[in-house]
Short mmCIF file of C-alpha atoms and ligand atoms in Angstrom, two decimals:
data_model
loop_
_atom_site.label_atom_id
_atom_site.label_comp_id
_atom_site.label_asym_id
_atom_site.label_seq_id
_atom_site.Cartn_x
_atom_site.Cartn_y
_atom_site.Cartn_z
CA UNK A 1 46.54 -86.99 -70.14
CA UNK A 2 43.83 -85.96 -67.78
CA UNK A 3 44.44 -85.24 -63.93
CA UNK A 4 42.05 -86.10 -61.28
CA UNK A 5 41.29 -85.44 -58.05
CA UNK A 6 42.19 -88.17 -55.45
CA UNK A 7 42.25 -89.00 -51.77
CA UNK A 8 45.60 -89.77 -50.03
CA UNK A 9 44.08 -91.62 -47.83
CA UNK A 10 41.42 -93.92 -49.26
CA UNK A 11 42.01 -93.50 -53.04
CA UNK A 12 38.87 -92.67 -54.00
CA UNK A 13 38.93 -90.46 -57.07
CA UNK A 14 37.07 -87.21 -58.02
CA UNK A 15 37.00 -85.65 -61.28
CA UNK A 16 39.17 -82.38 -61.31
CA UNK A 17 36.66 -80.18 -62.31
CA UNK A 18 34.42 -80.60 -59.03
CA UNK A 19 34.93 -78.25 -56.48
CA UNK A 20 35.45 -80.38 -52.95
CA UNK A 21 38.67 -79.85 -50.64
CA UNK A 22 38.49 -83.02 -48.76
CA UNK A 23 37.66 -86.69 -49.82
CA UNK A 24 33.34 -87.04 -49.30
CA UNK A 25 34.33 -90.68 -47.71
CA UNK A 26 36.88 -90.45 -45.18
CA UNK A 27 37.62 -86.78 -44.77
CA UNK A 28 41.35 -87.24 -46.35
CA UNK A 29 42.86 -84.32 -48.30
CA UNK A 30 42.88 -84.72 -52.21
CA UNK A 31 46.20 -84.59 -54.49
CA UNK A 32 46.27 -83.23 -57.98
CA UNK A 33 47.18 -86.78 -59.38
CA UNK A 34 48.60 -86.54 -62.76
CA UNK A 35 48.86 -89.35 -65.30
CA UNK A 36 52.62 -90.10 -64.82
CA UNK A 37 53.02 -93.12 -67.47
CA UNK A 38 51.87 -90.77 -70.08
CA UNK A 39 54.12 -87.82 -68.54
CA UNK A 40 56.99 -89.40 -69.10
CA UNK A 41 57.17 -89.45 -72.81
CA UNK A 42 56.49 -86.04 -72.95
CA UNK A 43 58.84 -83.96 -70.33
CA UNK A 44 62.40 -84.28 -69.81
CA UNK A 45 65.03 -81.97 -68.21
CA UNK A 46 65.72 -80.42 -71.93
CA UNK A 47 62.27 -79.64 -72.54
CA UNK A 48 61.99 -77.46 -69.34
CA UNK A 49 65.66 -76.14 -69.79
CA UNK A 50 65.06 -75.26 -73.35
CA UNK A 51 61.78 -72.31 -71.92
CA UNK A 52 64.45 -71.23 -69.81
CA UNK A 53 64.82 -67.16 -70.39
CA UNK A 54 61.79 -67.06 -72.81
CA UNK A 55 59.58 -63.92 -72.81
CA UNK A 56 56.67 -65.92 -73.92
CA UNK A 57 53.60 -66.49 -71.57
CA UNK A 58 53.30 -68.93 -69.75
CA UNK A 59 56.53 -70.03 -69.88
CA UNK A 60 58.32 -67.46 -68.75
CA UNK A 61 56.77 -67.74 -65.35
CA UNK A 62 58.67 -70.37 -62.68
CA UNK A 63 56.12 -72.32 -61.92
CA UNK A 64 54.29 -72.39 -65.61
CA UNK A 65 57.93 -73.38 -67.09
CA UNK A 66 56.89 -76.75 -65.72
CA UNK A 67 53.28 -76.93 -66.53
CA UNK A 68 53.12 -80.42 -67.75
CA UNK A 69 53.49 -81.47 -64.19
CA UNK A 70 51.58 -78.53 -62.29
CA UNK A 71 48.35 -78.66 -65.09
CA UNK A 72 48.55 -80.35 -68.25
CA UNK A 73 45.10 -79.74 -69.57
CA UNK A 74 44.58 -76.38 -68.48
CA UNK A 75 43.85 -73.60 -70.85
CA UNK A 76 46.38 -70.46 -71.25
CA UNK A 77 43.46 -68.07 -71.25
CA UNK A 78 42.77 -69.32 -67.69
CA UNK A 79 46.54 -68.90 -66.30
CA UNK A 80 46.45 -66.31 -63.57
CA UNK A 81 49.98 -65.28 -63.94
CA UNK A 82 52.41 -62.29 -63.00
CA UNK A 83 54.56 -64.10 -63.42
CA UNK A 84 55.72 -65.77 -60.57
CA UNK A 85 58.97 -67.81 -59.60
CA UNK A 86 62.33 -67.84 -60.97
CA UNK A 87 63.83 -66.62 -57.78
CA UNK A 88 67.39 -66.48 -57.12
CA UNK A 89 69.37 -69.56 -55.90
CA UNK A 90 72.29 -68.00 -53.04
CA UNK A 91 75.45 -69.61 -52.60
CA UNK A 92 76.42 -68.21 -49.36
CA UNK A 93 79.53 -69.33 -48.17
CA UNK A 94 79.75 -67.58 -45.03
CA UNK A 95 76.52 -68.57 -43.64
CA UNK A 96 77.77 -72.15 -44.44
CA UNK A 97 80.33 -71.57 -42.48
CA UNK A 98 78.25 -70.06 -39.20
CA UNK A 99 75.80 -72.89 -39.53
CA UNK A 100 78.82 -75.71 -39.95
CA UNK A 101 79.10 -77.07 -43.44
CA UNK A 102 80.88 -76.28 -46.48
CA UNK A 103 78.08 -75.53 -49.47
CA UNK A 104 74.78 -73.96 -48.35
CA UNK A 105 72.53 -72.49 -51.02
CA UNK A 106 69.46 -70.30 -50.26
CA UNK A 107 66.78 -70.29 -52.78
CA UNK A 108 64.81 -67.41 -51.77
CA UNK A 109 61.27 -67.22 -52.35
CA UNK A 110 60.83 -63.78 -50.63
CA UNK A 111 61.66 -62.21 -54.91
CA UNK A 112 58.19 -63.58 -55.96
CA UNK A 113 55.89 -60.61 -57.06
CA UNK A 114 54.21 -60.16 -53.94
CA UNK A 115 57.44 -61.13 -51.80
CA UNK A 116 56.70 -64.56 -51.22
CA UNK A 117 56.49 -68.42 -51.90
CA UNK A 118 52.53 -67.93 -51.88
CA UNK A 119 52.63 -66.21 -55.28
CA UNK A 120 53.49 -70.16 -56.85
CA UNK A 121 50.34 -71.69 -55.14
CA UNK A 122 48.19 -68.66 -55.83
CA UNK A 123 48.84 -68.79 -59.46
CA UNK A 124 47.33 -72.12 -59.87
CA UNK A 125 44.76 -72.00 -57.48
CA UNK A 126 43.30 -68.98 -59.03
CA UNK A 127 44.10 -70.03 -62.65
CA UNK A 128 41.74 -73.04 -61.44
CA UNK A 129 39.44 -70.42 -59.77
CA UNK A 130 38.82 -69.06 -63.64
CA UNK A 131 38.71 -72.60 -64.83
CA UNK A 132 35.63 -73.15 -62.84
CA UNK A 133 34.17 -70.01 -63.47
CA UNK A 134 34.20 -68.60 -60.16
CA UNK A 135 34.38 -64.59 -59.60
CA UNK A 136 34.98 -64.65 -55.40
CA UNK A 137 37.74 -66.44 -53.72
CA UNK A 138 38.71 -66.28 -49.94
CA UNK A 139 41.50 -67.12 -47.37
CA UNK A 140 42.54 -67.47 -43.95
CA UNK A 141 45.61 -66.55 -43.87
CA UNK A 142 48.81 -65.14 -41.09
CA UNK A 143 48.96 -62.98 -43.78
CA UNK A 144 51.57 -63.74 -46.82
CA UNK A 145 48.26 -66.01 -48.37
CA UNK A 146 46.52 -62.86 -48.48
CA UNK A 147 48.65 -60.51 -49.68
CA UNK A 148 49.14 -62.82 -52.34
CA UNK A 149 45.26 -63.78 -53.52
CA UNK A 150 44.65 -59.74 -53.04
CA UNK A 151 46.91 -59.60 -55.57
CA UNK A 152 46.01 -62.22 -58.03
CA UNK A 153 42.41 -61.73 -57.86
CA UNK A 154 42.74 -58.14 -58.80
CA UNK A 155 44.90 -59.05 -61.55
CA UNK A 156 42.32 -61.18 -62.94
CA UNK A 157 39.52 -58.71 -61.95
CA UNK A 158 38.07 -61.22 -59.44
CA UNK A 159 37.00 -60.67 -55.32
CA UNK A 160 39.67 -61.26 -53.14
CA UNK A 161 38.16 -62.22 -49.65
CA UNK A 162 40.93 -62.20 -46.74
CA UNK A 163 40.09 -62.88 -43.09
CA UNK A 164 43.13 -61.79 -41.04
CA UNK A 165 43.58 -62.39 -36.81
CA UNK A 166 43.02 -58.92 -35.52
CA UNK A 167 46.53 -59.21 -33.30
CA UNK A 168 50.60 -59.52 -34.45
CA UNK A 169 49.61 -59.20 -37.77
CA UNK A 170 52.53 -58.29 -39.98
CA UNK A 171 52.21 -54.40 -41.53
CA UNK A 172 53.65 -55.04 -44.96
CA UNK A 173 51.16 -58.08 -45.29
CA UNK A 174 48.51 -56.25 -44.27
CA UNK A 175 49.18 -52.89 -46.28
CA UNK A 176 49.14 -55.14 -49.27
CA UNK A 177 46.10 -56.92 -49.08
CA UNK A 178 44.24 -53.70 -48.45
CA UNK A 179 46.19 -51.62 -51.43
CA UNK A 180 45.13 -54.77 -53.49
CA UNK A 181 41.44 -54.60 -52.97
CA UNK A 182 40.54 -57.18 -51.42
CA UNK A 183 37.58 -57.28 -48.92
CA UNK A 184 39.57 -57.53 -46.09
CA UNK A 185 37.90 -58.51 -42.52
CA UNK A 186 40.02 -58.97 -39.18
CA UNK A 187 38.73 -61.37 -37.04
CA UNK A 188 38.72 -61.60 -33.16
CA UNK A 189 40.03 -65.02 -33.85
CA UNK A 190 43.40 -66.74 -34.68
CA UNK A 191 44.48 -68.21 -37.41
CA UNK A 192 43.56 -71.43 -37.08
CA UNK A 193 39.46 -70.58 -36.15
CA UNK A 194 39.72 -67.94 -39.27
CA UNK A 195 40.40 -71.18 -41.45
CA UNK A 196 37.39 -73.19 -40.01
CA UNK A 197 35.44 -69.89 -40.63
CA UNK A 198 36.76 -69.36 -44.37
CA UNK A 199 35.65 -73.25 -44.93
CA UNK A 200 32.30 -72.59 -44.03
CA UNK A 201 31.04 -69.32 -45.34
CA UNK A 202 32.84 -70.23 -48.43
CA UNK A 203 30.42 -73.48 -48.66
CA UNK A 204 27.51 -71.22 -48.02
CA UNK A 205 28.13 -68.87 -50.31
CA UNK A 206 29.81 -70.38 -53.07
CA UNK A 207 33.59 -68.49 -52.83
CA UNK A 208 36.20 -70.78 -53.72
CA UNK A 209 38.53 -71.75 -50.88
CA UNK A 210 41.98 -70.93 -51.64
CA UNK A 211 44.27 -71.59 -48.54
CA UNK A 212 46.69 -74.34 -48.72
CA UNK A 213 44.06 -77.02 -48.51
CA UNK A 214 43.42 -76.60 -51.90
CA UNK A 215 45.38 -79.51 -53.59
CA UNK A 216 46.01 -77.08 -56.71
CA UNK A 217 48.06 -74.64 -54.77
CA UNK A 218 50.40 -77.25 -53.96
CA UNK A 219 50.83 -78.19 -57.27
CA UNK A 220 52.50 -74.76 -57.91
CA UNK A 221 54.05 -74.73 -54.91
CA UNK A 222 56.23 -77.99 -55.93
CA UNK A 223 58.05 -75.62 -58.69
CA UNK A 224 60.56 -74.39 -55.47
CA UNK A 225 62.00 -77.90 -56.35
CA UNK A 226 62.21 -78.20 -59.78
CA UNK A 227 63.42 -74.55 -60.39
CA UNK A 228 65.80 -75.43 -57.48
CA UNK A 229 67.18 -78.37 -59.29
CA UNK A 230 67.45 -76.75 -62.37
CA UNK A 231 69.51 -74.22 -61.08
CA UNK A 232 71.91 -77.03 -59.81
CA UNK A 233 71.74 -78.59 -63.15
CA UNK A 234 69.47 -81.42 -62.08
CA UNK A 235 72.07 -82.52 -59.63
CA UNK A 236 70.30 -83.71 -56.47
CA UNK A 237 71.26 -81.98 -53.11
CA UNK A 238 71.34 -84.01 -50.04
CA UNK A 239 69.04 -82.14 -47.57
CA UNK A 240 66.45 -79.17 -48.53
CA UNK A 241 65.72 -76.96 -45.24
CA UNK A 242 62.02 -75.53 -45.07
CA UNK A 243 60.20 -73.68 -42.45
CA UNK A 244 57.34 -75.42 -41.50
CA UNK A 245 54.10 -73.61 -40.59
CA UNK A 246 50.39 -75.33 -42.12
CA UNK A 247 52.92 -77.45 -43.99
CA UNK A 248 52.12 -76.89 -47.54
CA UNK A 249 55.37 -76.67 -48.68
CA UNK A 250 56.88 -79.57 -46.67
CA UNK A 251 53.82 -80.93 -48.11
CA UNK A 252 54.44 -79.75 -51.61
CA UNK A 253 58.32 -80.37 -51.76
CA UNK A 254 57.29 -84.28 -51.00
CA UNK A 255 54.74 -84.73 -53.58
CA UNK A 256 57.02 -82.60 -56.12
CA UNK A 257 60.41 -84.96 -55.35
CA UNK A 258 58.34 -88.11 -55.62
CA UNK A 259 57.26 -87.26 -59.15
CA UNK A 260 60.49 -86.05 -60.35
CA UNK A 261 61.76 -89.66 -59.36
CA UNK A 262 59.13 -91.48 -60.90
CA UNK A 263 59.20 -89.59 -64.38
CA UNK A 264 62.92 -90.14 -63.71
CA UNK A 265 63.99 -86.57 -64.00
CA UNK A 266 66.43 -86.87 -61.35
CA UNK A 267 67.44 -90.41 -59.60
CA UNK A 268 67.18 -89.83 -55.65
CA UNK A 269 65.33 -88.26 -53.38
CA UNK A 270 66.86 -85.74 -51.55
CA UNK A 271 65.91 -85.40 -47.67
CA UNK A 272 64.06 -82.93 -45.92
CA UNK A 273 64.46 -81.28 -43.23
CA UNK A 274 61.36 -79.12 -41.61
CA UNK A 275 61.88 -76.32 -38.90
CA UNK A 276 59.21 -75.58 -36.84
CA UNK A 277 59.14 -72.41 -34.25
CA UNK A 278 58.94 -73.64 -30.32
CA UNK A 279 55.95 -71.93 -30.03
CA UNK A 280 54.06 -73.63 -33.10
CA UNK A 281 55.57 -77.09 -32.80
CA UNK A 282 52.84 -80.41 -33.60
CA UNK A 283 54.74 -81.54 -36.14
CA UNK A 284 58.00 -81.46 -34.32
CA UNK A 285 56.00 -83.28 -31.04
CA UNK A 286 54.72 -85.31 -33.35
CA UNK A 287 57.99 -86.60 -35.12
CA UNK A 288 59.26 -86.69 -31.34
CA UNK A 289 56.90 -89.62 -31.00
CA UNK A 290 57.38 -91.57 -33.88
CA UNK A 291 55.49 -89.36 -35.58
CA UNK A 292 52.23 -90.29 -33.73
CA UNK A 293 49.69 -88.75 -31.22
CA UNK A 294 49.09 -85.86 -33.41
CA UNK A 295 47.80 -82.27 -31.59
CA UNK A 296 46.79 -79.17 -32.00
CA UNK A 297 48.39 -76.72 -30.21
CA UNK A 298 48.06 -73.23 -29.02
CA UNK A 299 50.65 -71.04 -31.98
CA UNK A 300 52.58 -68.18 -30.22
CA UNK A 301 56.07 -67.30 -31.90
CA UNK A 302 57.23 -64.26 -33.18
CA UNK A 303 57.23 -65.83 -36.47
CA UNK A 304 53.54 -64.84 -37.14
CA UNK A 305 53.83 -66.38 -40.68
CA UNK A 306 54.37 -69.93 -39.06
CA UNK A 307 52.17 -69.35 -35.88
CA UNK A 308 49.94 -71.96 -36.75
CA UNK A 309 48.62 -74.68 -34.24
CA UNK A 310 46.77 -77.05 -36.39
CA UNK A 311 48.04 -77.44 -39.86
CA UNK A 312 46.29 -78.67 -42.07
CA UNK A 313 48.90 -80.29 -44.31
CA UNK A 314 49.58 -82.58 -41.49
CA UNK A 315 49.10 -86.09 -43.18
CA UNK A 316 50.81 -84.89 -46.39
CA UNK A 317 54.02 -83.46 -44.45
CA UNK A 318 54.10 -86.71 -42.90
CA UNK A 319 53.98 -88.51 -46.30
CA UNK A 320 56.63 -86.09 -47.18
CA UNK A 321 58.54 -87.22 -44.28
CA UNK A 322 58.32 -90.80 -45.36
CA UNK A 323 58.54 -90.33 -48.79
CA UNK A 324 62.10 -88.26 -48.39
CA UNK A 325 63.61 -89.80 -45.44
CA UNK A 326 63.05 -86.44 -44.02
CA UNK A 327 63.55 -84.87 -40.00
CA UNK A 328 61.73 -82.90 -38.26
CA UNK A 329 63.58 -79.91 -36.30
CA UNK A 330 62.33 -76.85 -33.79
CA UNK A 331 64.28 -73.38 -32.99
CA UNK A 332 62.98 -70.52 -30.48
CA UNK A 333 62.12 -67.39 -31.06
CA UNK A 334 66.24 -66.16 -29.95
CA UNK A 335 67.57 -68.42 -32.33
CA UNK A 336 64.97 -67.38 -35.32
CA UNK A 337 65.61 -63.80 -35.13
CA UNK A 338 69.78 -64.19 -34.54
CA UNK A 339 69.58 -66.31 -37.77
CA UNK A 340 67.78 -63.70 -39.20
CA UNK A 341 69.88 -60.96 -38.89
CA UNK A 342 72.96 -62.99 -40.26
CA UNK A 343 70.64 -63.54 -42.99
CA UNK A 344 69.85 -59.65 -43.63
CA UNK A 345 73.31 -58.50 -43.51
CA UNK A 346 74.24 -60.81 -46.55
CA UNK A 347 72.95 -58.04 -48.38
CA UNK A 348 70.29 -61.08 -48.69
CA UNK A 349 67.08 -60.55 -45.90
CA UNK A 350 64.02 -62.48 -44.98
CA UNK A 351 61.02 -62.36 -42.46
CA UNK A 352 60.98 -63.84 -39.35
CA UNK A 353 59.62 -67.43 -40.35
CA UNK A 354 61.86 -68.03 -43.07
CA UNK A 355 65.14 -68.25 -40.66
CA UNK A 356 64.19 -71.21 -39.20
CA UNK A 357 65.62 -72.68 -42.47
CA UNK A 358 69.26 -71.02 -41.33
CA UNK A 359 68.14 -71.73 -37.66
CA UNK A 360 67.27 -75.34 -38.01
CA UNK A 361 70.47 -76.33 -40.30
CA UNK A 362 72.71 -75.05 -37.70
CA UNK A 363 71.06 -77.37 -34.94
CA UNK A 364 70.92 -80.21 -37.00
CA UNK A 365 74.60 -79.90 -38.00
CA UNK A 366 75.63 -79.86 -34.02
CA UNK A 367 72.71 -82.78 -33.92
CA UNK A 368 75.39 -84.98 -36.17
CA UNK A 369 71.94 -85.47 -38.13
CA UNK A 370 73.39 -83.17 -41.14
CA UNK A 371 77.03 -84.04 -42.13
CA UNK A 372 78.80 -80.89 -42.77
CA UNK A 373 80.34 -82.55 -46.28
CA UNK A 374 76.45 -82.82 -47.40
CA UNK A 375 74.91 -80.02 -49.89
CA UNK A 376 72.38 -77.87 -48.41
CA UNK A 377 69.79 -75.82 -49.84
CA UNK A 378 67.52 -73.95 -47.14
CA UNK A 379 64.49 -71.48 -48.47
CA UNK A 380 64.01 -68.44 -47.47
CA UNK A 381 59.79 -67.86 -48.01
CA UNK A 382 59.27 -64.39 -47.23
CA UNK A 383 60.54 -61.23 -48.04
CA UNK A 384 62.55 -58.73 -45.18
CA UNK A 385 60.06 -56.43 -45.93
CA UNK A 386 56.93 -58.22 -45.17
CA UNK A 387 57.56 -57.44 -41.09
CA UNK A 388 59.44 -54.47 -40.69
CA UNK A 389 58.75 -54.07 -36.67
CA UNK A 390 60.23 -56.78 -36.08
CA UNK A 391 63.63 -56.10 -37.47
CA UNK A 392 63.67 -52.61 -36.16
CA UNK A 393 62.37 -54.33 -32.68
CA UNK A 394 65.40 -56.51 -32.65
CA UNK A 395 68.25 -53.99 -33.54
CA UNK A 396 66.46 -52.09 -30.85
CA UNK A 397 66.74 -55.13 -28.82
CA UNK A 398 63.11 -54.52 -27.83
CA UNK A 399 61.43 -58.08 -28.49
CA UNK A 400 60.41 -59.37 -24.85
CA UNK A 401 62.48 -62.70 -23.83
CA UNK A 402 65.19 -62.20 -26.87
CA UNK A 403 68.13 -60.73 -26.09
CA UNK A 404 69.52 -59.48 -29.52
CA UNK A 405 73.17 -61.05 -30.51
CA UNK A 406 73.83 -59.60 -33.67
CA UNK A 407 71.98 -55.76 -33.42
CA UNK A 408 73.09 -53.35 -35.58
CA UNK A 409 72.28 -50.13 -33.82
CA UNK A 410 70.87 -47.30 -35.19
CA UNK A 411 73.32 -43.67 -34.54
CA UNK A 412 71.80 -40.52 -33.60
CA UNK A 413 73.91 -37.21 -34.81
CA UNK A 414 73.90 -33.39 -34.88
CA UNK A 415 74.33 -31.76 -38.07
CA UNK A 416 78.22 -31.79 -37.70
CA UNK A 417 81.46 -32.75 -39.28
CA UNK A 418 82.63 -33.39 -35.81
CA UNK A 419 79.64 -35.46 -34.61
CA UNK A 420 80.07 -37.22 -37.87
CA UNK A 421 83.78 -37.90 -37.83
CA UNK A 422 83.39 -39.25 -34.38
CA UNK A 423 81.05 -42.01 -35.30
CA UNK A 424 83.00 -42.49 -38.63
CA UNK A 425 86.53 -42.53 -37.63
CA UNK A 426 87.05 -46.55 -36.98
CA UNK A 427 85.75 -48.43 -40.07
CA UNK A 428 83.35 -51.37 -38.96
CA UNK A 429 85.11 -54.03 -41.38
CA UNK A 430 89.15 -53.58 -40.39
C1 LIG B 501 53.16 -69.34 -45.37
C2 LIG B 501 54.54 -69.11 -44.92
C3 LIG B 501 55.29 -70.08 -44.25
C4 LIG B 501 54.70 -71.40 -43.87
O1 LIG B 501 54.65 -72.26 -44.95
P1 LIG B 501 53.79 -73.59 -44.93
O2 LIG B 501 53.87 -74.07 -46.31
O3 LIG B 501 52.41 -73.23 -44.54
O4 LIG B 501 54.41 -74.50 -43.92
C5 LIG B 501 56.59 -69.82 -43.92
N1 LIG B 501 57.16 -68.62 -44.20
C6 LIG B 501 56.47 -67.65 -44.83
C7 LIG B 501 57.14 -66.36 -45.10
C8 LIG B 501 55.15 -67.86 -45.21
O5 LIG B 501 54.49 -66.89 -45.83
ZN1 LIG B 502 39.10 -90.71 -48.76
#
């Protein structure tokens, strides 16, 4: 039942234990490829519903609950594992209603250990780190990639290497990779530069490369789905909403789906639906054209998790795209943060980025593109805590160009019953 390494683009075939990130012939990014005709005697929506609420390592964690699909042949003594996953699936009922349809559900990915998604791709990618013997691994990252690796290479008494953009870096990420361990380095240099950098001081020095190109944190990353669809009892929604940034997930969520169908775990694809930020947007221009002419372009949003201009999961997202009948949506920086503070005061909260999931539903709805009888389930990817200035900015209404619609703003009092009673005396909720 051995996995490989292959190209998506030319096929050629690597063997999983060699250490590459694209294809040596044509440049093409690799996929985990699993043997699928063998998988399917073996796994089956009982098998993974039976680990359900074990203690035992590793199947208590989310993403090693499905390990047939995510690793087969791996060894437990290499799983790098917190554990991760097994996040909550929201049925919110009033934000359905805001955004324009009757059942939303938001699976949110910000209750991973380190407070987001990145925890399910970092636990493979460094379990495959160990696999291959390697003691240093590095990332680029916007921040939320970092955090995480800081925190699974300590774990596992490893190096964590993190370069970070030295600008509109969120604090929480940062405080975390630092508190970690890691060697930490900001760079004069965005995000998408620090990547090209990573690449090649990694090759030079022989650290492992673990941002999103890596095929195996993908594979992890696909368990948003399945633990999604087990939480619906295997019953397939009709759209997922995902913020899209360097499109591993969109990537991810494709490759995931397609399996599930042809193991015949669940027996249609649901579509997807990626938001991208105005500022970031070569996906969305992309899709705009038929979903040619690729670009780069230059990131600026206030979502600094998704402020990428060149993501590298481009051809996979697109694959996605095909595979899942999927759209392609974008949302400013205004309609981001509003979402986002609907989102918070569900008692629920998220960063920045993840909104565009809320955002992007509620445009797609007015679009006619989502019916509002269809079942929705939008991720949230990053915890509220990750980027505290720029919640506190908006209820301050202090975020250049976006004129806050929903603040809740912050009272000021004397030490008095009076003072008190004033502010007190209406209740908010009548
Ligand atoms: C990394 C990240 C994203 C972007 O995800 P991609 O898979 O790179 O598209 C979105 N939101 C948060 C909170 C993130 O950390
Ligand atoms: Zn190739």
């Amino acid at each position: 039942m051995a996995s490989i390494l292959q190209c998506m683009q030319c096929g050629q075939q690597y063997p999983i234990m060699q250490v590459i990130y694209n294809c040596e012939t044509c440049g093409g990014l690799l996929d985990v490829q699993h043997d699928l005709t063998a998988l399917r005697s073996t796994v089956s929506q009982e098998l993974f519903d039976q680990r359900l609420g074990t203690l035992d390592a590793p199947y208590n964690s989310g993403v090693w609950r499905f390990k047939e699909l995510i690793y087969p042949d791996v060894e437990d003594r290499h799983i790098a594992s917190r554990p991760e996953g097994n996040t909550n699936l929201y049925h919110t009922p009033r934000l359905a209603e805001w955004a324009g349809l009757h059942t939303l559900y938001l699976k949110h990915e910000g209750e991973n250990p380190t407070g987001s998604f990145k925890d399910r791709g970092m636990t493979t990618g460094v379990t495959q780190a160990r696999a291959l013997g390697m003691k240093r691994a590095a990332c680029a990252s916007t921040g939320n990639t970092s955090a995480s690796l800081a925190a699974y290479t300590a774990w596992t008494d490893m190096e964590g290497i993190v370069f970070f953009q030295d600008q509109q870096i969120a604090m929480g990420k940062l405080a975390q990779a630092i508190a970690y361990g890691a060697t930490a380095v900001q760079i004069n240099a965005d995000f998408d530069r620090n990547l090209e950098l990573v690449r090649e001081v990694s090759l030079s020095l022989g650290i492992y490369v673990l941002n999103s190109v890596n095929p195996f944190r993908l594979e992890g990353q696909k368990t948003i789905m399945f633990e999604m669809l087990q939480q619906l009892r295997w019953q397939v929604p009709d759209w997922i909403v995902c913020p899209g940034g360097n499109l591993g997930n969109s990537s991810a969520f494709g490759k995931g789906l397609f399996e599930l169908c042809q193991l015949g775990l669940i027996d249609r694809m649901p579509r997807l639906a990626i938001i991208q930020a105005e500022g970031a947007n070569p996906l969305y221009r992309s899709y705009q054209n038929n979903l040619g002419g690729y670009e780069p372009v230059h990131a600026d949003t206030v979502a600094t998790a998704i402020k990428i201009g060149n993501p590298v999961n481009y051809a996979k997202a697109v694959r996605a795209l095909q595979w899942t009948n999927g759209v392609v949506e974008q949302v400013s920086d205004q309609e981001i943060m509003d979402a986002k503070a609907l989102i918070d005061r569900q008692g629920i909260g998220c960063e920045p980025a993840s909104a565009c999931s809320l955002a992007g539903l509620r445009k797609l709805i007015e679009k006619g593109i989502i019916r509002h009888d269809e079942t929705v389930v939008g991720i949230l990817t990053g915890h509220l805590l990750k980027d505290p200035d720029a919640t506190i900015h908006y209820h301050n209404n202090q975020i250049a160009g976006i004129d806050a619609q929903y603040p809740n703003k912050l009272h000021h009092a004397g030490a008095s019953v009076e003072e008190l009673t004033r502010i007190l005396d209406t209740p908010v909720k009548a």
